[in-house]
Coordinates of C-alpha atoms in Angstrom, one line a residue:
X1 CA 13.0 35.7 60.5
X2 CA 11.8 36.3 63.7
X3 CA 7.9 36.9 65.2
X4 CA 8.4 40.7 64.4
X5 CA 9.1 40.2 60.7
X6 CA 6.6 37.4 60.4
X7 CA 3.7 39.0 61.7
X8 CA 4.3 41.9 59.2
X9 CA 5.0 39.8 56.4
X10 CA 1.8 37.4 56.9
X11 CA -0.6 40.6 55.7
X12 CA -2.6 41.3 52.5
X13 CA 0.0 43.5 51.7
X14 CA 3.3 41.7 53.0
X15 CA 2.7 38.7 51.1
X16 CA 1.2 40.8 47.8
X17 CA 4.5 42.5 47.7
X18 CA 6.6 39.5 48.3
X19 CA 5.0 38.0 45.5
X20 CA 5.8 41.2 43.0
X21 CA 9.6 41.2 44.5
X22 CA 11.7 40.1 41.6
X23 CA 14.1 37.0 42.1
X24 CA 16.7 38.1 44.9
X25 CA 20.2 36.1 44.6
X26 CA 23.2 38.4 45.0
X27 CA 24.3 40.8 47.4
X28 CA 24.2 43.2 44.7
X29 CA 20.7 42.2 44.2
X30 CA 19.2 42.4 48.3
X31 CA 21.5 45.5 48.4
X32 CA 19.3 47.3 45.4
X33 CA 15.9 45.4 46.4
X34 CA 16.3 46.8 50.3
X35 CA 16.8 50.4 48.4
X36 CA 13.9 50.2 46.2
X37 CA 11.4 49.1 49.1
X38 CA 12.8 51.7 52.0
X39 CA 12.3 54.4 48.9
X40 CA 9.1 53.3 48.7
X41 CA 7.9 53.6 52.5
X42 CA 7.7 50.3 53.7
X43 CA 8.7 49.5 57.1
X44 CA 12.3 48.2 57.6
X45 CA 10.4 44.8 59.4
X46 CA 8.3 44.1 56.3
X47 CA 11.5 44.8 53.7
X48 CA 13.6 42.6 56.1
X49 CA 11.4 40.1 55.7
X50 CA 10.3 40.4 52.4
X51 CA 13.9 40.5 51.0
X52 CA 14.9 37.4 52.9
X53 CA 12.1 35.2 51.7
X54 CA 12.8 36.1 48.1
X55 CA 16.1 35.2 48.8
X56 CA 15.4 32.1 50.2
X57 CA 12.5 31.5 47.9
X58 CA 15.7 31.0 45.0
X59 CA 18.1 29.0 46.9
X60 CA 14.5 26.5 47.6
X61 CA 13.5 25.9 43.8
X62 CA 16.8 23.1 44.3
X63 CA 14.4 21.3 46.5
X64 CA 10.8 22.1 45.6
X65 CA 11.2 23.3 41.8
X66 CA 8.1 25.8 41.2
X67 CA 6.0 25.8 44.6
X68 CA 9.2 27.4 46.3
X69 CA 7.6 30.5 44.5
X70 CA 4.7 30.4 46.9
X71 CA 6.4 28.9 49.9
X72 CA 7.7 30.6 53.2
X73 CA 11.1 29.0 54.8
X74 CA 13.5 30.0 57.6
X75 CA 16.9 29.5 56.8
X76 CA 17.4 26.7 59.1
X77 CA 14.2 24.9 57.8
X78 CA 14.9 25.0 54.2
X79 CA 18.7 23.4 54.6
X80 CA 16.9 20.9 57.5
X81 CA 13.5 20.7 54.6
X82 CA 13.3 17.0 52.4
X83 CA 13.1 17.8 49.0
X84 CA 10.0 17.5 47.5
X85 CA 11.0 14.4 45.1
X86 CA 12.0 12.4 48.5
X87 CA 9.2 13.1 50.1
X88 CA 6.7 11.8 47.4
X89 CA 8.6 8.7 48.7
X90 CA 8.0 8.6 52.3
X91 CA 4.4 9.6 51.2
X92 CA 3.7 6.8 48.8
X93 CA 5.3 4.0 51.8
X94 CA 2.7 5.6 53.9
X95 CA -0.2 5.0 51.4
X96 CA 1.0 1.7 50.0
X97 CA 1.0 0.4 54.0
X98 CA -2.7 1.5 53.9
X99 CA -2.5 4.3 56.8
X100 CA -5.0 7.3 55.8
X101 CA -3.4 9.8 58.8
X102 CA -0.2 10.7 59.2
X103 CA 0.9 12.4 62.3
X104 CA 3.9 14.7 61.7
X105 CA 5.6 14.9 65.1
X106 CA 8.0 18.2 63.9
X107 CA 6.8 19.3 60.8
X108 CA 9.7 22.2 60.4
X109 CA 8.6 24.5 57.4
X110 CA 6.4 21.2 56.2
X111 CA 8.3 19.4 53.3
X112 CA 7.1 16.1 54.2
X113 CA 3.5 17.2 55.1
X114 CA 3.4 18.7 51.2
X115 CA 4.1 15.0 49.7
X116 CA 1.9 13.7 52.2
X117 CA -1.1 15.6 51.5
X118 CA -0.7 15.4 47.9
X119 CA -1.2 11.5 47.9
X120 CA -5.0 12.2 49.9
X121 CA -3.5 11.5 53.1
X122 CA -4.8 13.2 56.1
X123 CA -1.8 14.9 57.9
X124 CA -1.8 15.9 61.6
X125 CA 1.5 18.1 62.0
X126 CA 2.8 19.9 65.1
X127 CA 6.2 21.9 65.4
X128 CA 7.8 23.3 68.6
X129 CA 9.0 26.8 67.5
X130 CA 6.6 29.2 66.9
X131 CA 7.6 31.0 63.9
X132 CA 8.3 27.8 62.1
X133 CA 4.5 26.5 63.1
X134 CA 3.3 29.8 61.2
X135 CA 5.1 29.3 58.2
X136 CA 4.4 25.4 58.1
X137 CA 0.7 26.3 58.4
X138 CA 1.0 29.1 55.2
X139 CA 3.0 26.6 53.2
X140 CA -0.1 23.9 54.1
X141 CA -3.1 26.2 53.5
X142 CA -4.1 24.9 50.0
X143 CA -4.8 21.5 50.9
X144 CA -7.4 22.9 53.6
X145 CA -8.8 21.0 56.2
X146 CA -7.3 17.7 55.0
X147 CA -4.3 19.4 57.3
X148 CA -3.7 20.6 61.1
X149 CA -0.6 22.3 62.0
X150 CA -0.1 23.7 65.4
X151 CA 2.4 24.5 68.0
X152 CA 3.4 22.2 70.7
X153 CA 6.0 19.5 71.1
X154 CA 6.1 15.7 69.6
X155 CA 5.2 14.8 72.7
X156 CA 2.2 16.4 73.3
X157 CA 0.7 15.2 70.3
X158 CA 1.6 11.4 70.7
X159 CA -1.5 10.2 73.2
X160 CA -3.6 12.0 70.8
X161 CA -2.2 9.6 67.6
X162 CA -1.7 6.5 70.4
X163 CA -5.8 6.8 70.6
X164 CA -6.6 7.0 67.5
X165 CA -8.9 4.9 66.0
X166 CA -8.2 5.4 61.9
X167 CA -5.3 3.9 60.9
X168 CA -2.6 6.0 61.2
X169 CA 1.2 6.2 61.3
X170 CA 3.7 8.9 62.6
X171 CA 6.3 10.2 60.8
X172 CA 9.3 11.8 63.0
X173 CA 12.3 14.4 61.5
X174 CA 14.1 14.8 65.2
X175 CA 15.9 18.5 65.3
X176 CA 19.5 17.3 65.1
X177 CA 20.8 20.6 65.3
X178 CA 20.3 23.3 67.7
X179 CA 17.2 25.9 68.0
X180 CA 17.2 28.8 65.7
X181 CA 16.3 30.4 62.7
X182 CA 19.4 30.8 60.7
X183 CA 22.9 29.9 61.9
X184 CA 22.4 26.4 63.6
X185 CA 24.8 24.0 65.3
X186 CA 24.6 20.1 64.7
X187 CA 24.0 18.0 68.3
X188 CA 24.8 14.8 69.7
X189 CA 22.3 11.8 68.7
X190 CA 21.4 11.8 72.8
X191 CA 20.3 15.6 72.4
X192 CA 18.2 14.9 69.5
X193 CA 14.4 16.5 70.2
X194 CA 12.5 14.8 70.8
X195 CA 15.0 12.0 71.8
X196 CA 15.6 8.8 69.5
X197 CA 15.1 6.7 73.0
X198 CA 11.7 8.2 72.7
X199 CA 11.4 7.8 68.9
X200 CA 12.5 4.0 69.2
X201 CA 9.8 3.4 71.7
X202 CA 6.9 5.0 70.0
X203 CA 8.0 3.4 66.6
X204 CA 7.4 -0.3 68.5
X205 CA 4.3 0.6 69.1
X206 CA 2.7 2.6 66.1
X207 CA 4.0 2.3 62.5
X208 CA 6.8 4.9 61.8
X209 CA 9.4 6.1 59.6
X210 CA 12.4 8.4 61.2
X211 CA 13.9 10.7 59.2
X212 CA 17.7 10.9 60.3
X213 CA 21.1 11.8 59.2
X214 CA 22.7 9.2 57.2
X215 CA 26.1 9.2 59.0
X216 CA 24.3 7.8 62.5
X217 CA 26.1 5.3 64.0
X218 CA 25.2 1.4 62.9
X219 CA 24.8 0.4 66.4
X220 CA 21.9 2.8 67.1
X221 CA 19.8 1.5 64.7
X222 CA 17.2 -1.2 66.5
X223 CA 17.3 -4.7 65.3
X224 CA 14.0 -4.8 64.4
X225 CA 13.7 -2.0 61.8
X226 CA 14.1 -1.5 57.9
X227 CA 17.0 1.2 57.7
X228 CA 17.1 2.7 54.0
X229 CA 19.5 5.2 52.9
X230 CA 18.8 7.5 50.4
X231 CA 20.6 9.9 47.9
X232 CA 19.3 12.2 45.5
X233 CA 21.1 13.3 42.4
X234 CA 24.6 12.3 44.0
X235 CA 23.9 13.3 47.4
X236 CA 23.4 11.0 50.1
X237 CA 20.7 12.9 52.2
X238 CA 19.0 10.9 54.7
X239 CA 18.7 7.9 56.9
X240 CA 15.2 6.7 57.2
X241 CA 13.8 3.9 60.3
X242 CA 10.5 2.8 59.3
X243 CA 8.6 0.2 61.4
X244 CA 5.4 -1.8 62.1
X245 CA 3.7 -1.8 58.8
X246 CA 5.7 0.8 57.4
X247 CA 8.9 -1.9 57.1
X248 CA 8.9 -4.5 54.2
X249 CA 9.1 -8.1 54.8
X250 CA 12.3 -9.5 54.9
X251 CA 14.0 -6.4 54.4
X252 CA 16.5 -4.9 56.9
X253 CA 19.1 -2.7 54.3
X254 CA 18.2 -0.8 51.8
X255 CA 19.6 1.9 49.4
X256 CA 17.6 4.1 47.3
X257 CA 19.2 6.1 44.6
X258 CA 17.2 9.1 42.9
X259 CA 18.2 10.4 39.8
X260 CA 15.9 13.0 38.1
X261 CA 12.5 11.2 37.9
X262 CA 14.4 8.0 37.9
X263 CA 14.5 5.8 41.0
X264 CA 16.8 2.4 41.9
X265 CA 16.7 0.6 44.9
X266 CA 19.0 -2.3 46.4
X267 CA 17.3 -4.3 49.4
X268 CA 18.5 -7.0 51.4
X269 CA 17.8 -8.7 54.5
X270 CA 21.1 -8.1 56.0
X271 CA 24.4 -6.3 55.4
X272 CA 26.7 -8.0 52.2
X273 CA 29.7 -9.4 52.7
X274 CA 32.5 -8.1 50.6
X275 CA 33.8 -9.4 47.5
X276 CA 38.2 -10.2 47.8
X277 CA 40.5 -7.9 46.7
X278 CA 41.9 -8.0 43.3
X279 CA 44.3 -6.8 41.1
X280 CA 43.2 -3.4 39.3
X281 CA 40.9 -4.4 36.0
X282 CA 40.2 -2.9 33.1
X283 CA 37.1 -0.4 35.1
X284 CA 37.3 1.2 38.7
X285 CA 34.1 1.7 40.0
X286 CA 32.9 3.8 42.7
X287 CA 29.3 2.7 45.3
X288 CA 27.1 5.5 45.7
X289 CA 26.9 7.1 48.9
X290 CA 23.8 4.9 50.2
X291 CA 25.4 1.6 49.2
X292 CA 28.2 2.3 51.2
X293 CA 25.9 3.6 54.4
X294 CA 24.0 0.5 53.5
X295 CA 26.8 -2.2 53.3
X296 CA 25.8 -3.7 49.9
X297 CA 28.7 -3.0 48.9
X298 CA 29.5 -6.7 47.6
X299 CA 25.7 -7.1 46.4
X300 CA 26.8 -4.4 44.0
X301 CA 30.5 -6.0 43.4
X302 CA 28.5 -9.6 42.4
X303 CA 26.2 -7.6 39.9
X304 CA 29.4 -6.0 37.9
X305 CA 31.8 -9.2 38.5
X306 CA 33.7 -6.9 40.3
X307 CA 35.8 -7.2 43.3
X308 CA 37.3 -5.1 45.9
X309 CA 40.4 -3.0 45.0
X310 CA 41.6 -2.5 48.4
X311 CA 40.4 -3.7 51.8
X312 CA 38.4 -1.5 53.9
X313 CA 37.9 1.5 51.0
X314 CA 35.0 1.9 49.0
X315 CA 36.6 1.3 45.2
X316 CA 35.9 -2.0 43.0
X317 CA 37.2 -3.0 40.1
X318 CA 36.2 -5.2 37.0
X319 CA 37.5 -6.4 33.7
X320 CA 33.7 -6.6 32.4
X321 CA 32.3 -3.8 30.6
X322 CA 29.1 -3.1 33.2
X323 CA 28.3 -0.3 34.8
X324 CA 24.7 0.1 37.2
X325 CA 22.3 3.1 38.7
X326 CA 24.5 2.3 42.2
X327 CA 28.2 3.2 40.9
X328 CA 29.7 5.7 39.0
X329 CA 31.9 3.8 36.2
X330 CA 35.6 5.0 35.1
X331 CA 37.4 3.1 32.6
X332 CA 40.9 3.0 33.3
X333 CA 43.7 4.5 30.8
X334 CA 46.9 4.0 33.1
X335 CA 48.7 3.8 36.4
X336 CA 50.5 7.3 37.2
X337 CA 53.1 8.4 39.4
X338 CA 52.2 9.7 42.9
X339 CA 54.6 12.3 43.1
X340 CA 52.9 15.4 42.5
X341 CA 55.8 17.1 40.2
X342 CA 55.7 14.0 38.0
X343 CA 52.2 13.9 38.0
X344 CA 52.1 17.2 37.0
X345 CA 54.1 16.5 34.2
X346 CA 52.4 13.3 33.1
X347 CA 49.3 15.0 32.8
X348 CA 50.5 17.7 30.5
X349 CA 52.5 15.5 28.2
X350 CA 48.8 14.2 27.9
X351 CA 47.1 17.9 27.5
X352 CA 45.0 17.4 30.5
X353 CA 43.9 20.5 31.5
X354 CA 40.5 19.6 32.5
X355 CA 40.7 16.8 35.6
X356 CA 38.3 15.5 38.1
X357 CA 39.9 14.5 41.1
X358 CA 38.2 11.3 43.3
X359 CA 39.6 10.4 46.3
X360 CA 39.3 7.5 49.3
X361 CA 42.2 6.5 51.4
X362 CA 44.2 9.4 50.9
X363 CA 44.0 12.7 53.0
X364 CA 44.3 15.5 49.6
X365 CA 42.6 18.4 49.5
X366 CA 41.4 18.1 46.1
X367 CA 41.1 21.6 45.1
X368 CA 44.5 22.4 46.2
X369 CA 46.2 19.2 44.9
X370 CA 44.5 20.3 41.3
X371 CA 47.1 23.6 42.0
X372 CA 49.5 21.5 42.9
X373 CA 49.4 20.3 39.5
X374 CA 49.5 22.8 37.2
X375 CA 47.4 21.7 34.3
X376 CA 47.1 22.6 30.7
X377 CA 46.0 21.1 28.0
X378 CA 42.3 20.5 26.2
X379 CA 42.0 16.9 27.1
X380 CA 39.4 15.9 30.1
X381 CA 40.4 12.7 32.6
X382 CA 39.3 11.8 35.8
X383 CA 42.3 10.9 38.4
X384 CA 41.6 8.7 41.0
X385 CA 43.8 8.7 44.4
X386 CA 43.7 5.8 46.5
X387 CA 46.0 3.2 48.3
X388 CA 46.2 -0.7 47.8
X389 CA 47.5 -2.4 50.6
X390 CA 49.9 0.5 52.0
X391 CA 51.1 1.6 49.0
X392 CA 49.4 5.0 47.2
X393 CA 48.2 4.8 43.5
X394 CA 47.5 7.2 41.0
X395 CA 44.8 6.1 38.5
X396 CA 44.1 8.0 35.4
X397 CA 40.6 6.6 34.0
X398 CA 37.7 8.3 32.0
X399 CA 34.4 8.7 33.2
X400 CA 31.7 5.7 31.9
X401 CA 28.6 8.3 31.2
X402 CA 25.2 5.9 31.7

């Protein structure tokens, strides 16, 4: 959407006839929606518009269930946008640290400043593209004056929170990709905006939390932070710094899992050193994503009495029938050959025609290897690809359901 669009959509009229648009998913369905509005003499800006929020307005209900059907996004803000769920979280660390303001230094289309403002706190918000400023301040109008949004750079609003006398915290989602609306490019950590040297800095002196990617390298992350990973519904989805009074005591590593309405979370005050290796058990179990980014992966490994089934990948293995919120459990039937044309033919002599593929170690392509293998059948397995030592292993296991 660009200034054009948004200026004709953010009328009486624009937003009364987004709001009687039905549900636009398909091509089939913007093709005939684009028809019905040109027939009816509005102005290709406003149908532009109006089509693409109702498109986008679908694809956001994954992240912010019903208030998507009020919202405004750009395409680049709603894949960049925390879900609504994760942001209660950063909101309630915020309140529970006893900080009243928050100061969001890059609001994008305002997915954090929603969970913020719903827990009472005062949010001060400022976003450095224009057309994402307008749409963050739509999306923010029902909570009133309890929010500011306005255009400018993180920068220019830091003296401003740095003088403040309530107490007050600044939450910071550095653009990690590169300026635009819709088809976006991912940039170097040093190109970040505003820079993580500049994040780092302000975060020693006012308490903050840093949203980031959760791939970032280790050794960026300052010594004297609490970095939590989180995943949502299988997904590992952010990285988060916090700092000052924002950081628990004693904790340095933490994963969060989400799940629904259900949360888990594994803290420690450093990374966990690794259970051995053992021989392959009676269960395979797989970390999730943020106890892997985390390194807790041997915390995890203690809980099960479970060790490591190969050095340096990300599989454990038990003889104990336990299972926990931070792995997903398979219970193993039987070692398979590797070959793919006697795999193949394993798997039917078992009528397996339904097979979920897990990987680590191995460079497959899972989609094509399930070709590759020609199932049939009505049985359901899960096959699990890996290497112990040097050697490549196929491991045919059912899926532990919690």
């Amino acid at each position: 959407m660009d200034l054009t669009e948004l200026t004709a959509l953010l009328t009486p009229e624009g937003l009364r006839l987004l709001d009687s648009t039905d549900a636009v998913d398909s091509t089939e369905d913007v093709a005939r929606t684009v028809t019905l509005l040109r027939k009816a003499g509005h102005s290709p800006e406003l149908v532009s518009a109006v089509v693409g929020q109702a498109r986008l307005r679908v694809r956001a209900r994954a992240k912010f269930g019903d208030f998507a059907d009020r919202m405004l996004f750009t395409r680049a803000g709603l894949e960049q946008a925390t879900r609504l769920a994760v942001a209660a979280g950063h909101a309630g660390r915020f309140r529970a640290a006893g900080i009243t303001t928050v100061a969001d230094l890059g609001c994008g289309i305002g997915g954090d400043a929603l969970g913020f403002a719903a827990l009472g706190l005062r949010v001060d918000a400022v976003e450095a593209d224009e057309v994402t400023a307008a749409i963050a301040a739509y999306n923010l109008a029902p909570f009133g004056d309890a929010v500011t949004v306005r255009h400018g750079t993180a920068e220019s609003l830091a003296p401003t929170v740095a003088a403040s006398e309530n107490p007050v915290g600044v939450w910071l989602d550095p653009a990690r990709r590169t300026s635009g609306h819709s088809e976006t490019a991912r940039v170097r950590p040093e190109d970040y905006s505003p820079p993580l040297d500049w994040a780092f800095e302000l975060a020693q002196r006012i308490p903050t939390g840093i949203k980031l990617g959760p791939g970032l390298d280790r050794g960026m992350i300052p010594d004297n932070v609490e970095a939590q990973w989180v995943s949502a519904d299988g997904s590992t989805v952010e990285l988060v710094l916090w700092s000052g009074r924002l950081a628990r005591e004693g904790v340095r590593r933490a994963a969060l899992v989400l799940r629904g309405d259900d949360a888990w979370e594994l803290t420690s005050a450093t990374d966990a050193a690794d259970e051995p290796v053992r021989p392959l058990g009676a269960f395979v179990h797989e970390p999730d994503g943020s106890v892997i980014r985390a390194r807790l992966i041997g915390d995890v490994a203690r809980a099960l009495d479970a060790g490591m089934l190969s050095d340096q990948i990300a599989y454990l293995t038990s003889d104990a029938a336990l299972t926990s919120p931070f792995v997903a459990s398979f219970r193993v039937r039987e070692v398979l050959p590797t070959e793919v044309r006697a795999l193949s033919r394993a798997l039917r002599d078992r009528g397996i025609g339904r097979l979920e593929i897990k990987k680590r170690g191995v460079d497959i392509d899972p989609a094509a290897y399930r070709k590759q293998l020609k199932l049939r059948g009505d049985e359901s397995a899960t096959l699990i690809l890996t290497r112990v030592g040097s050697k490549r292993i196929a491991i045919l296991a059912d899926r532990v359901l919690d």
